[in-house]
mmCIF file of C-alpha atoms in Angstrom:
data_model
loop_
_atom_site.group_PDB
_atom_site.id
_atom_site.type_symbol
_atom_site.label_atom_id
_atom_site.label_comp_id
_atom_site.label_asym_id
_atom_site.label_seq_id
_atom_site.Cartn_x
_atom_site.Cartn_y
_atom_site.Cartn_z
ATOM 1 C CA MET A 1139 15.357 66.663 -290.056
ATOM 2 C CA THR A 1140 11.668 67.324 -290.658
ATOM 3 C CA PRO A 1141 9.900 70.313 -289.132
ATOM 4 C CA ARG A 1142 8.084 69.902 -285.852
ATOM 5 C CA ARG A 1143 4.538 68.591 -286.213
ATOM 6 C CA GLY A 1144 2.200 71.519 -286.465
ATOM 7 C CA THR A 1145 4.964 73.858 -287.654
ATOM 8 C CA PRO A 1146 4.789 74.203 -291.453
ATOM 9 C CA SER A 1147 7.861 74.959 -293.525
ATOM 10 C CA PRO A 1148 8.119 78.749 -294.004
ATOM 11 C CA MET A 1149 6.695 79.986 -297.315
ATOM 12 C CA LEU A 1150 8.508 82.144 -299.810
ATOM 13 C CA PRO A 1151 6.634 85.113 -301.377
ATOM 14 C CA ASP A 1152 5.957 83.089 -304.538
ATOM 15 C CA GLY A 1153 4.217 80.348 -302.552
ATOM 16 C CA ARG A 1154 7.061 77.801 -302.556
ATOM 17 C CA SER A 1155 8.258 76.241 -299.294
ATOM 18 C CA GLU A 1156 11.577 77.415 -297.953
ATOM 19 C CA PRO A 1157 13.808 74.324 -297.518
ATOM 20 C CA VAL A 1158 14.585 73.564 -293.893
ATOM 21 C CA ARG A 1159 18.302 73.926 -293.224
ATOM 22 C CA LEU A 1160 20.040 72.390 -290.248
ATOM 23 C CA SER A 1161 22.212 74.806 -288.320
ATOM 24 C CA VAL A 1162 24.341 72.802 -285.931
ATOM 25 C CA ASP A 1163 26.081 74.441 -282.989
ATOM 26 C CA PRO A 1164 29.616 75.238 -284.249
ATOM 27 C CA VAL A 1165 31.038 75.449 -280.725
ATOM 28 C CA LEU A 1166 29.693 72.034 -279.731
ATOM 29 C CA LEU A 1167 30.724 70.444 -283.031
ATOM 30 C CA GLY A 1168 34.183 72.015 -282.844
ATOM 31 C CA ALA A 1169 34.745 70.770 -279.284
ATOM 32 C CA VAL A 1170 33.721 67.226 -280.217
ATOM 33 C CA LEU A 1171 35.902 67.102 -283.334
ATOM 34 C CA ALA A 1172 38.838 68.605 -281.426
ATOM 35 C CA LEU A 1173 38.591 65.902 -278.749
ATOM 36 C CA VAL A 1174 38.304 63.126 -281.338
ATOM 37 C CA SER A 1175 41.365 64.481 -283.140
ATOM 38 C CA LEU A 1176 43.256 64.769 -279.867
ATOM 39 C CA GLY A 1177 42.262 61.210 -279.071
ATOM 40 C CA LEU A 1178 43.627 59.872 -282.355
ATOM 41 C CA VAL A 1179 46.952 61.607 -281.804
ATOM 42 C CA MET A 1180 47.257 60.557 -278.168
ATOM 43 C CA VAL A 1181 46.148 56.959 -278.781
ATOM 44 C CA TYR A 1182 48.971 56.559 -281.273
ATOM 45 C CA SER A 1183 51.465 58.327 -279.034
ATOM 46 C CA ALA A 1184 50.505 56.285 -275.970
ATOM 47 C CA SER A 1185 50.216 52.912 -277.707
ATOM 48 C CA ALA A 1186 52.803 52.801 -280.504
ATOM 49 C CA VAL A 1187 55.556 51.182 -278.448
ATOM 50 C CA THR A 1188 53.216 48.698 -276.782
ATOM 51 C CA ALA A 1189 51.564 47.849 -280.115
ATOM 52 C CA ALA A 1190 54.910 47.260 -281.798
ATOM 53 C CA GLU A 1191 56.043 45.012 -278.948
ATOM 54 C CA LYS A 1192 52.858 42.966 -278.504
ATOM 55 C CA GLN A 1193 51.175 43.144 -281.918
ATOM 56 C CA GLY A 1194 54.155 43.611 -284.236
ATOM 57 C CA ASN A 1195 52.534 46.762 -285.649
ATOM 58 C CA GLY A 1196 52.986 50.175 -284.054
ATOM 59 C CA PHE A 1197 49.830 51.422 -285.785
ATOM 60 C CA TYR A 1198 47.658 48.550 -284.501
ATOM 61 C CA PHE A 1199 45.549 50.576 -282.039
ATOM 62 C CA LEU A 1200 45.541 53.727 -284.172
ATOM 63 C CA GLU A 1201 44.153 51.850 -287.188
ATOM 64 C CA ARG A 1202 41.266 50.495 -285.152
ATOM 65 C CA GLN A 1203 40.580 53.847 -283.552
ATOM 66 C CA LEU A 1204 40.497 55.490 -286.996
ATOM 67 C CA ILE A 1205 37.883 52.972 -288.153
ATOM 68 C CA ALA A 1206 35.813 53.639 -285.021
ATOM 69 C CA ALA A 1207 36.127 57.402 -285.577
ATOM 70 C CA GLY A 1208 34.876 56.967 -289.145
ATOM 71 C CA VAL A 1209 31.880 54.946 -287.949
ATOM 72 C CA GLY A 1210 31.335 57.543 -285.231
ATOM 73 C CA LEU A 1211 31.290 60.400 -287.752
ATOM 74 C CA VAL A 1212 28.694 58.599 -289.855
ATOM 75 C CA THR A 1213 26.622 57.878 -286.748
ATOM 76 C CA MET A 1214 26.868 61.477 -285.566
ATOM 77 C CA ALA A 1215 25.852 62.841 -288.974
ATOM 78 C CA ALA A 1216 22.941 60.401 -289.148
ATOM 79 C CA ALA A 1217 21.746 61.470 -285.690
ATOM 80 C CA VAL A 1218 21.748 65.104 -286.790
ATOM 81 C CA ARG A 1219 19.941 64.352 -290.047
ATOM 82 C CA VAL A 1220 17.322 61.996 -288.610
ATOM 83 C CA GLY A 1221 16.583 64.167 -285.583
ATOM 84 C CA TYR A 1222 16.389 63.410 -281.896
ATOM 85 C CA ARG A 1223 12.575 63.127 -281.784
ATOM 86 C CA ARG A 1224 12.611 59.758 -283.513
ATOM 87 C CA LEU A 1225 14.464 58.302 -280.546
ATOM 88 C CA ALA A 1226 11.277 58.608 -278.498
ATOM 89 C CA ARG A 1227 9.547 55.811 -280.413
ATOM 90 C CA LEU A 1228 12.693 53.660 -280.066
ATOM 91 C CA ALA A 1229 13.012 54.062 -276.296
ATOM 92 C CA TYR A 1230 11.589 50.655 -275.354
ATOM 93 C CA PRO A 1231 13.239 48.623 -278.160
ATOM 94 C CA LEU A 1232 16.643 50.180 -277.411
ATOM 95 C CA LEU A 1233 16.332 49.473 -273.692
ATOM 96 C CA LEU A 1234 15.282 45.882 -274.365
ATOM 97 C CA LEU A 1235 18.248 45.447 -276.710
ATOM 98 C CA SER A 1236 20.597 46.710 -273.992
ATOM 99 C CA ILE A 1237 19.193 44.254 -271.450
ATOM 100 C CA VAL A 1238 19.601 41.377 -273.908
ATOM 101 C CA LEU A 1239 23.209 42.362 -274.613
ATOM 102 C CA LEU A 1240 23.974 42.682 -270.884
ATOM 103 C CA VAL A 1241 22.633 39.164 -270.379
ATOM 104 C CA LEU A 1242 24.482 37.721 -273.366
ATOM 105 C CA VAL A 1243 27.826 39.076 -272.206
ATOM 106 C CA LEU A 1244 27.493 37.038 -268.991
ATOM 107 C CA LEU A 1245 27.026 33.727 -270.811
ATOM 108 C CA PRO A 1246 30.125 31.487 -270.884
ATOM 109 C CA GLY A 1247 31.406 31.135 -274.402
ATOM 110 C CA VAL A 1248 29.592 34.282 -275.528
ATOM 111 C CA GLY A 1249 31.085 37.065 -273.415
ATOM 112 C CA THR A 1250 34.845 37.605 -273.497
ATOM 113 C CA VAL A 1251 36.803 37.789 -270.253
ATOM 114 C CA VAL A 1252 39.563 40.421 -270.128
ATOM 115 C CA GLY A 1253 41.362 41.282 -266.897
ATOM 116 C CA GLY A 1254 38.974 39.176 -264.846
ATOM 117 C CA ALA A 1255 35.856 40.968 -266.118
ATOM 118 C CA ARG A 1256 33.347 39.680 -268.667
ATOM 119 C CA ARG A 1257 32.438 42.930 -270.411
ATOM 120 C CA TRP A 1258 32.856 42.378 -274.158
ATOM 121 C CA LEU A 1259 30.985 40.625 -276.935
ATOM 122 C CA ARG A 1260 33.308 39.657 -279.776
ATOM 123 C CA LEU A 1261 31.658 39.700 -283.190
ATOM 124 C CA PRO A 1262 33.299 39.282 -286.607
ATOM 125 C CA GLY A 1263 35.410 42.393 -287.087
ATOM 126 C CA ILE A 1264 34.041 44.263 -284.057
ATOM 127 C CA SER A 1265 33.697 44.057 -280.294
ATOM 128 C CA LEU A 1266 30.817 45.506 -278.287
ATOM 129 C CA GLN A 1267 30.762 46.640 -274.691
ATOM 130 C CA PRO A 1268 27.083 46.365 -273.693
ATOM 131 C CA ALA A 1269 27.506 48.624 -270.650
ATOM 132 C CA GLU A 1270 28.523 51.533 -272.911
ATOM 133 C CA ILE A 1271 25.449 51.029 -275.088
ATOM 134 C CA ALA A 1272 23.262 50.680 -271.982
ATOM 135 C CA LYS A 1273 24.225 54.155 -270.745
ATOM 136 C CA PHE A 1274 22.973 55.765 -273.946
ATOM 137 C CA THR A 1275 19.764 53.743 -274.163
ATOM 138 C CA TRP A 1276 19.102 54.281 -270.448
ATOM 139 C CA VAL A 1277 19.098 58.048 -270.985
ATOM 140 C CA VAL A 1278 16.781 57.730 -273.998
ATOM 141 C CA TYR A 1279 14.350 55.566 -272.033
ATOM 142 C CA LEU A 1280 14.371 57.822 -268.960
ATOM 143 C CA ALA A 1281 13.831 60.934 -271.077
ATOM 144 C CA TYR A 1282 10.844 59.340 -272.817
ATOM 145 C CA SER A 1283 9.323 57.790 -269.697
ATOM 146 C CA LEU A 1284 9.688 60.871 -267.503
ATOM 147 C CA ALA A 1285 8.334 63.140 -270.228
ATOM 148 C CA LYS A 1286 5.312 60.858 -270.680
ATOM 149 C CA LYS A 1287 4.671 60.781 -266.921
ATOM 150 C CA ARG A 1288 5.537 64.409 -266.245
ATOM 151 C CA GLU A 1289 2.146 65.130 -264.649
ATOM 152 C CA LYS A 1290 2.551 62.196 -262.223
ATOM 153 C CA VAL A 1291 6.308 62.121 -261.741
ATOM 154 C CA THR A 1292 5.986 63.200 -258.098
ATOM 155 C CA LYS A 1293 4.027 60.036 -257.261
ATOM 156 C CA PHE A 1294 6.206 57.337 -255.705
ATOM 157 C CA SER A 1295 4.486 54.418 -257.438
ATOM 158 C CA ILE A 1296 4.564 56.042 -260.894
ATOM 159 C CA GLY A 1297 7.459 58.457 -261.170
ATOM 160 C CA PHE A 1298 10.033 56.929 -258.838
ATOM 161 C CA LEU A 1299 9.663 53.236 -258.000
ATOM 162 C CA PRO A 1300 9.371 51.784 -261.561
ATOM 163 C CA HIS A 1301 12.497 53.609 -262.703
ATOM 164 C CA LEU A 1302 14.392 52.582 -259.579
ATOM 165 C CA LEU A 1303 13.476 48.915 -260.049
ATOM 166 C CA LEU A 1304 14.533 48.965 -263.684
ATOM 167 C CA ALA A 1305 17.779 50.657 -262.690
ATOM 168 C CA GLY A 1306 18.299 47.856 -260.171
ATOM 169 C CA LEU A 1307 18.079 45.298 -262.995
ATOM 170 C CA LEU A 1308 20.640 47.136 -265.138
ATOM 171 C CA VAL A 1309 22.951 47.744 -262.190
ATOM 172 C CA GLY A 1310 22.733 44.088 -261.168
ATOM 173 C CA LEU A 1311 23.722 42.964 -264.665
ATOM 174 C CA CYS A 1312 26.660 45.389 -264.699
ATOM 175 C CA MET A 1313 27.812 44.258 -261.253
ATOM 176 C CA ALA A 1314 27.754 40.643 -262.437
ATOM 177 C CA GLU A 1315 30.410 41.386 -265.079
ATOM 178 C CA PRO A 1316 31.719 43.055 -262.789
ATOM 179 C CA ASP A 1317 31.614 46.717 -263.877
ATOM 180 C CA PHE A 1318 31.208 48.841 -260.768
ATOM 181 C CA GLY A 1319 31.960 52.114 -262.574
ATOM 182 C CA SER A 1320 29.201 51.700 -265.174
ATOM 183 C CA ALA A 1321 26.757 50.587 -262.471
ATOM 184 C CA VAL A 1322 27.401 53.772 -260.500
ATOM 185 C CA GLU A 1323 27.092 55.894 -263.644
ATOM 186 C CA LEU A 1324 23.690 54.394 -264.469
ATOM 187 C CA LEU A 1325 22.469 55.319 -260.987
ATOM 188 C CA VAL A 1326 23.905 58.830 -261.236
ATOM 189 C CA LEU A 1327 22.112 59.383 -264.542
ATOM 190 C CA LEU A 1328 18.867 58.122 -262.979
ATOM 191 C CA PHE A 1329 19.083 60.549 -260.069
ATOM 192 C CA ILE A 1330 20.045 63.508 -262.270
ATOM 193 C CA LEU A 1331 17.049 63.004 -264.543
ATOM 194 C CA LEU A 1332 14.653 62.250 -261.692
ATOM 195 C CA PHE A 1333 15.768 65.463 -260.010
ATOM 196 C CA ALA A 1334 15.359 67.408 -263.267
ATOM 197 C CA ALA A 1335 11.882 65.924 -263.756
ATOM 198 C CA GLY A 1336 10.754 67.117 -260.331
ATOM 199 C CA THR A 1337 10.733 63.898 -258.316
ATOM 200 C CA ARG A 1338 10.350 64.554 -254.595
ATOM 201 C CA LEU A 1339 13.728 65.232 -253.011
ATOM 202 C CA SER A 1340 12.814 63.043 -250.048
ATOM 203 C CA TYR A 1341 12.610 60.016 -252.360
ATOM 204 C CA LEU A 1342 16.062 60.691 -253.764
ATOM 205 C CA VAL A 1343 17.720 61.368 -250.409
ATOM 206 C CA GLY A 1344 16.022 58.391 -248.788
ATOM 207 C CA SER A 1345 17.095 55.985 -251.520
ATOM 208 C CA VAL A 1346 20.688 57.235 -251.314
ATOM 209 C CA LEU A 1347 20.744 56.671 -247.560
ATOM 210 C CA LEU A 1348 19.359 53.163 -248.031
ATOM 211 C CA ALA A 1349 21.891 52.423 -250.781
ATOM 212 C CA LEU A 1350 24.968 53.509 -248.815
ATOM 213 C CA PRO A 1351 25.180 50.318 -246.695
ATOM 214 C CA MET A 1352 24.793 48.178 -249.825
ATOM 215 C CA ALA A 1353 27.500 50.151 -251.614
ATOM 216 C CA TRP A 1354 29.793 49.771 -248.613
ATOM 217 C CA ALA A 1355 29.160 46.024 -248.526
ATOM 218 C CA ALA A 1356 29.882 45.757 -252.268
ATOM 219 C CA VAL A 1357 33.255 47.415 -251.709
ATOM 220 C CA ALA A 1358 34.232 45.893 -248.371
ATOM 221 C CA HIS A 1359 33.478 42.307 -249.416
ATOM 222 C CA SER A 1360 35.299 42.572 -252.741
ATOM 223 C CA PRO A 1361 39.093 42.208 -252.369
ATOM 224 C CA TYR A 1362 39.963 44.040 -255.571
ATOM 225 C CA ARG A 1363 37.582 46.955 -254.844
ATOM 226 C CA TRP A 1364 38.918 47.274 -251.304
ATOM 227 C CA ALA A 1365 42.449 47.239 -252.711
ATOM 228 C CA ARG A 1366 41.511 50.155 -254.976
ATOM 229 C CA ILE A 1367 40.242 52.117 -251.979
ATOM 230 C CA LYS A 1368 43.511 51.551 -250.104
ATOM 231 C CA ALA A 1369 45.514 52.488 -253.195
ATOM 232 C CA PHE A 1370 43.475 55.683 -253.515
ATOM 233 C CA LEU A 1371 43.928 56.655 -249.862
ATOM 234 C CA ASP A 1372 47.717 56.201 -249.924
ATOM 235 C CA PRO A 1373 49.095 55.278 -253.370
ATOM 236 C CA TRP A 1374 52.713 55.853 -252.370
ATOM 237 C CA ALA A 1375 52.551 53.377 -249.506
ATOM 238 C CA HIS A 1376 51.384 50.745 -252.007
ATOM 239 C CA ARG A 1377 53.267 51.972 -255.067
ATOM 240 C CA HIS A 1378 54.915 48.595 -255.615
ATOM 241 C CA ASP A 1379 51.691 46.560 -255.520
ATOM 242 C CA ILE A 1380 48.036 47.637 -255.401
ATOM 243 C CA GLY A 1381 48.845 51.346 -255.786
ATOM 244 C CA TYR A 1382 51.268 50.895 -258.682
ATOM 245 C CA GLN A 1383 48.940 52.144 -261.420
ATOM 246 C CA VAL A 1384 47.818 55.223 -259.481
ATOM 247 C CA ALA A 1385 51.403 56.076 -258.483
ATOM 248 C CA GLN A 1386 52.621 55.769 -262.068
ATOM 249 C CA SER A 1387 49.740 57.934 -263.244
ATOM 250 C CA LEU A 1388 50.635 60.652 -260.748
ATOM 251 C CA ILE A 1389 54.270 60.479 -261.834
ATOM 252 C CA SER A 1390 53.157 60.834 -265.446
ATOM 253 C CA VAL A 1391 50.944 63.871 -264.772
ATOM 254 C CA GLY A 1392 53.552 65.481 -262.526
ATOM 255 C CA SER A 1393 56.370 65.013 -265.021
ATOM 256 C CA GLY A 1394 54.721 67.211 -267.632
ATOM 257 C CA GLY A 1395 55.168 70.516 -265.875
ATOM 258 C CA LEU A 1396 53.663 73.557 -267.550
ATOM 259 C CA PHE A 1397 54.180 72.733 -271.228
ATOM 260 C CA GLY A 1398 54.914 68.998 -271.125
ATOM 261 C CA LEU A 1399 57.803 66.864 -272.312
ATOM 262 C CA GLY A 1400 56.657 67.128 -275.917
ATOM 263 C CA LEU A 1401 54.365 65.055 -278.103
ATOM 264 C CA GLY A 1402 55.592 61.464 -278.220
ATOM 265 C CA GLU A 1403 58.118 62.007 -275.430
ATOM 266 C CA SER A 1404 56.286 60.338 -272.556
ATOM 267 C CA ARG A 1405 58.418 58.002 -270.475
ATOM 268 C CA GLN A 1406 55.602 56.410 -268.492
ATOM 269 C CA LYS A 1407 54.071 54.866 -271.625
ATOM 270 C CA LEU A 1408 57.214 52.745 -271.978
ATOM 271 C CA PHE A 1409 55.633 49.841 -270.067
ATOM 272 C CA PHE A 1410 55.497 51.741 -266.749
ATOM 273 C CA LEU A 1411 51.862 52.944 -266.807
ATOM 274 C CA PRO A 1412 49.337 50.166 -267.532
ATOM 275 C CA GLU A 1413 46.396 51.054 -269.807
ATOM 276 C CA ALA A 1414 48.156 54.219 -270.963
ATOM 277 C CA HIS A 1415 46.077 54.438 -274.155
ATOM 278 C CA THR A 1416 42.715 53.585 -272.544
ATOM 279 C CA ASP A 1417 41.730 54.440 -268.964
ATOM 280 C CA PHE A 1418 44.825 56.550 -268.226
ATOM 281 C CA ILE A 1419 45.279 58.450 -271.476
ATOM 282 C CA PHE A 1420 44.710 61.743 -269.630
ATOM 283 C CA SER A 1421 47.910 61.032 -267.700
ATOM 284 C CA ILE A 1422 49.830 60.862 -270.977
ATOM 285 C CA ILE A 1423 48.204 64.114 -272.099
ATOM 286 C CA GLY A 1424 49.443 65.739 -268.901
ATOM 287 C CA GLU A 1425 52.940 64.313 -269.356
ATOM 288 C CA GLU A 1426 53.402 65.159 -273.037
ATOM 289 C CA LEU A 1427 51.354 68.372 -273.299
ATOM 290 C CA GLY A 1428 51.709 69.593 -269.724
ATOM 291 C CA LEU A 1429 49.335 71.642 -267.638
ATOM 292 C CA VAL A 1430 48.405 73.714 -270.675
ATOM 293 C CA GLY A 1431 47.331 70.647 -272.661
ATOM 294 C CA ALA A 1432 45.437 69.185 -269.706
ATOM 295 C CA LEU A 1433 43.585 72.456 -269.088
ATOM 296 C CA LEU A 1434 42.685 72.796 -272.768
ATOM 297 C CA THR A 1435 41.263 69.268 -272.658
ATOM 298 C CA ILE A 1436 39.176 70.174 -269.622
ATOM 299 C CA VAL A 1437 37.988 73.353 -271.376
ATOM 300 C CA LEU A 1438 36.810 71.306 -274.371
ATOM 301 C CA TYR A 1439 34.719 69.104 -272.085
ATOM 302 C CA GLY A 1440 33.435 72.233 -270.372
ATOM 303 C CA LEU A 1441 32.273 73.554 -273.753
ATOM 304 C CA ILE A 1442 30.387 70.326 -274.436
ATOM 305 C CA VAL A 1443 28.663 70.502 -271.049
ATOM 306 C CA TRP A 1444 27.808 74.172 -271.543
ATOM 307 C CA ARG A 1445 26.453 73.868 -275.066
ATOM 308 C CA GLY A 1446 24.708 70.563 -274.371
ATOM 309 C CA THR A 1447 22.925 72.008 -271.347
ATOM 310 C CA ARG A 1448 22.079 75.136 -273.325
ATOM 311 C CA ALA A 1449 20.518 73.100 -276.123
ATOM 312 C CA ALA A 1450 18.581 70.991 -273.618
ATOM 313 C CA LEU A 1451 17.098 73.999 -271.836
ATOM 314 C CA ARG A 1452 16.059 75.547 -275.164
ATOM 315 C CA ALA A 1453 14.301 72.408 -276.398
ATOM 316 C CA SER A 1454 10.725 72.819 -277.541
ATOM 317 C CA GLU A 1455 9.388 69.822 -275.593
ATOM 318 C CA THR A 1456 10.058 67.976 -272.347
ATOM 319 C CA PHE A 1457 11.516 64.878 -274.009
ATOM 320 C CA GLY A 1458 14.208 66.968 -275.696
ATOM 321 C CA THR A 1459 15.096 68.715 -272.451
ATOM 322 C CA TYR A 1460 15.492 65.487 -270.493
ATOM 323 C CA LEU A 1461 17.351 63.794 -273.346
ATOM 324 C CA GLY A 1462 19.796 66.675 -273.687
ATOM 325 C CA LEU A 1463 20.425 66.917 -269.958
ATOM 326 C CA GLY A 1464 20.934 63.164 -269.668
ATOM 327 C CA LEU A 1465 23.386 62.841 -272.551
ATOM 328 C CA THR A 1466 25.304 65.926 -271.425
ATOM 329 C CA ALA A 1467 25.547 64.472 -267.927
ATOM 330 C CA MET A 1468 26.646 61.117 -269.353
ATOM 331 C CA LEU A 1469 29.553 62.647 -271.271
ATOM 332 C CA GLY A 1470 30.491 65.237 -268.662
ATOM 333 C CA ALA A 1471 30.340 62.954 -265.628
ATOM 334 C CA GLN A 1472 32.347 60.184 -267.287
ATOM 335 C CA ALA A 1473 35.018 62.661 -268.387
ATOM 336 C CA ALA A 1474 35.197 64.174 -264.907
ATOM 337 C CA VAL A 1475 35.527 60.757 -263.257
ATOM 338 C CA ASN A 1476 38.214 59.565 -265.686
ATOM 339 C CA MET A 1477 40.345 62.680 -265.271
ATOM 340 C CA SER A 1478 39.882 62.619 -261.495
ATOM 341 C CA VAL A 1479 41.070 59.001 -261.366
ATOM 342 C CA ALA A 1480 44.146 59.871 -263.440
ATOM 343 C CA MET A 1481 45.016 62.631 -260.961
ATOM 344 C CA GLY A 1482 44.419 60.441 -257.907
ATOM 345 C CA MET A 1483 41.276 62.288 -256.838
ATOM 346 C CA LEU A 1484 39.005 59.220 -257.073
ATOM 347 C CA PRO A 1485 39.572 55.457 -256.770
ATOM 348 C CA THR A 1486 40.229 53.611 -260.028
ATOM 349 C CA LYS A 1487 36.918 53.023 -261.852
ATOM 350 C CA GLY A 1488 37.780 51.623 -265.277
ATOM 351 C CA LEU A 1489 35.825 54.290 -267.202
ATOM 352 C CA THR A 1490 37.157 55.611 -270.499
ATOM 353 C CA LEU A 1491 37.687 59.274 -271.381
ATOM 354 C CA PRO A 1492 34.902 60.075 -273.893
ATOM 355 C CA PHE A 1493 36.093 60.802 -277.462
ATOM 356 C CA VAL A 1494 39.747 60.366 -276.450
ATOM 357 C CA SER A 1495 40.454 56.931 -274.940
ATOM 358 C CA TYR A 1496 41.073 53.922 -277.156
ATOM 359 C CA GLY A 1497 37.929 51.848 -277.547
ATOM 360 C CA GLY A 1498 35.687 51.621 -280.586
ATOM 361 C CA CYS A 1499 32.390 51.077 -278.792
ATOM 362 C CA SER A 1500 32.988 53.930 -276.361
ATOM 363 C CA LEU A 1501 33.962 56.303 -279.180
ATOM 364 C CA VAL A 1502 30.969 55.465 -281.385
ATOM 365 C CA VAL A 1503 28.497 55.768 -278.491
ATOM 366 C CA SER A 1504 30.026 59.104 -277.414
ATOM 367 C CA MET A 1505 29.789 60.463 -280.956
ATOM 368 C CA ALA A 1506 26.211 59.210 -281.269
ATOM 369 C CA ALA A 1507 25.383 61.128 -278.075
ATOM 370 C CA ALA A 1508 27.098 64.204 -279.504
ATOM 371 C CA GLY A 1509 25.050 63.826 -282.709
ATOM 372 C CA VAL A 1510 21.825 63.820 -280.698
ATOM 373 C CA LEU A 1511 22.934 66.978 -278.870
ATOM 374 C CA LEU A 1512 23.772 68.619 -282.196
ATOM 375 C CA SER A 1513 20.343 67.636 -283.514
ATOM 376 C CA LEU A 1514 18.767 69.130 -280.420
ATOM 377 C CA SER A 1515 20.687 72.405 -280.793
ATOM 378 C CA ALA A 1516 19.847 72.605 -284.513
ATOM 379 C CA SER A 1517 16.162 72.061 -283.847
ATOM 380 C CA SER A 1518 16.142 74.668 -281.087
ATOM 381 C CA ALA A 1519 17.866 77.217 -283.320
ATOM 382 C CA ARG A 1520 15.428 76.602 -286.191
ATOM 383 C CA LEU A 1521 12.372 76.906 -283.960
ATOM 384 C CA ARG A 1522 13.629 80.162 -282.463
ATOM 385 C CA ASN A 1523 14.023 81.607 -285.962
ATOM 386 C CA PRO A 1524 11.895 79.515 -288.328
ATOM 387 C CA SER A 1525 11.809 81.895 -291.277
ATOM 388 C CA GLY A 1526 15.466 82.789 -291.472
ATOM 389 C CA ALA A 1527 17.112 86.032 -292.477
ATOM 390 C CA ARG A 1528 16.865 85.264 -296.195
ATOM 391 C CA LEU A 1529 13.102 84.770 -296.052
ATOM 392 C CA ARG A 1530 12.592 87.968 -294.073
ATOM 393 C CA ARG A 1531 14.554 89.958 -296.630
ATOM 394 C CA MET A 1532 12.472 88.501 -299.487
ATOM 395 C CA GLN A 1533 9.213 89.255 -297.665
ATOM 396 C CA GLU A 1534 10.316 92.831 -296.988
ATOM 397 C CA ALA A 1535 11.259 93.256 -300.645
ATOM 398 C CA ALA A 1536 7.892 91.854 -301.773
ATOM 399 C CA ALA A 1537 6.062 94.247 -299.478
#
């Protein structure tokens, strides 16, 4: 990563430039790598039996997740090396690309329908989920736009309405798939960043109040969404039909006890709990690793939120602050929602557990976001101490 404009590389006593060294946050990096490693182990544990039965290869899902993890590592390293500032000039192209992909996935013959939802684009060797990409690019765009308009962000026609209208377009495309969970997450990210940027609270509260009837209508007039609400309110009364998945998830989490049944010993993954290696992988963690394993997983996400927020608040410019807060919120909120769904605390949403759930697109996007946060933390650390201890010692010796 190149030094900030206007900040020359520190000079050694002999006149040579001191090479700029990246110093990534070890706590943040360790938490990310620990979750990715946990994900690889749990994806295999949760999917081996299903993969052997349906694909004829018990390593089917693990092999694909390993490839995605490799791509994710390269992407994360590239994000650290290139630096987060270069995303600013890509804000509009990335957002436009996301809109195009969200439109393409709705076209018959282009988007792939799975489970009644058209959310995937199948390409040779890979599959893309445009909604996952849209979350990342949405944060980049908001960070750039709000930073550029920071002097006028309190004005309704400049700081609030344009972003709300654009969010409406993205949400509408997600709802057409349908993908209610991603649509809600896009709105949550919008409101978090608008609040951080200083938008008038009355605008935010007023828009929420206006949106509540529309959200209620979207749920009440959709049979499958209303079924999820009923399953959430009383999963045991519907444990043989609409509440089956939630009930099985609660059984899985409850069976683990304090230390779990042991790695690979889950019983619910044996065709009882649907989507055990994707949306409900946290349930398998609770069953096999127990309360201790579940709490350690939560702690790892807590570390990411802590260090991501810390890096954002220490950024040298507004764009970096908004970008860091947005990406931290994206990862933290999605993790919180997924784990809450697994424990029956929220209705089923269909959101993956970042870094852990099976899904190549989700994993790569999550690791790209982590790479940007690492770049942000490295830049903040370098700017707080641009000369470095080695240079100071050499200058003192020369004096």
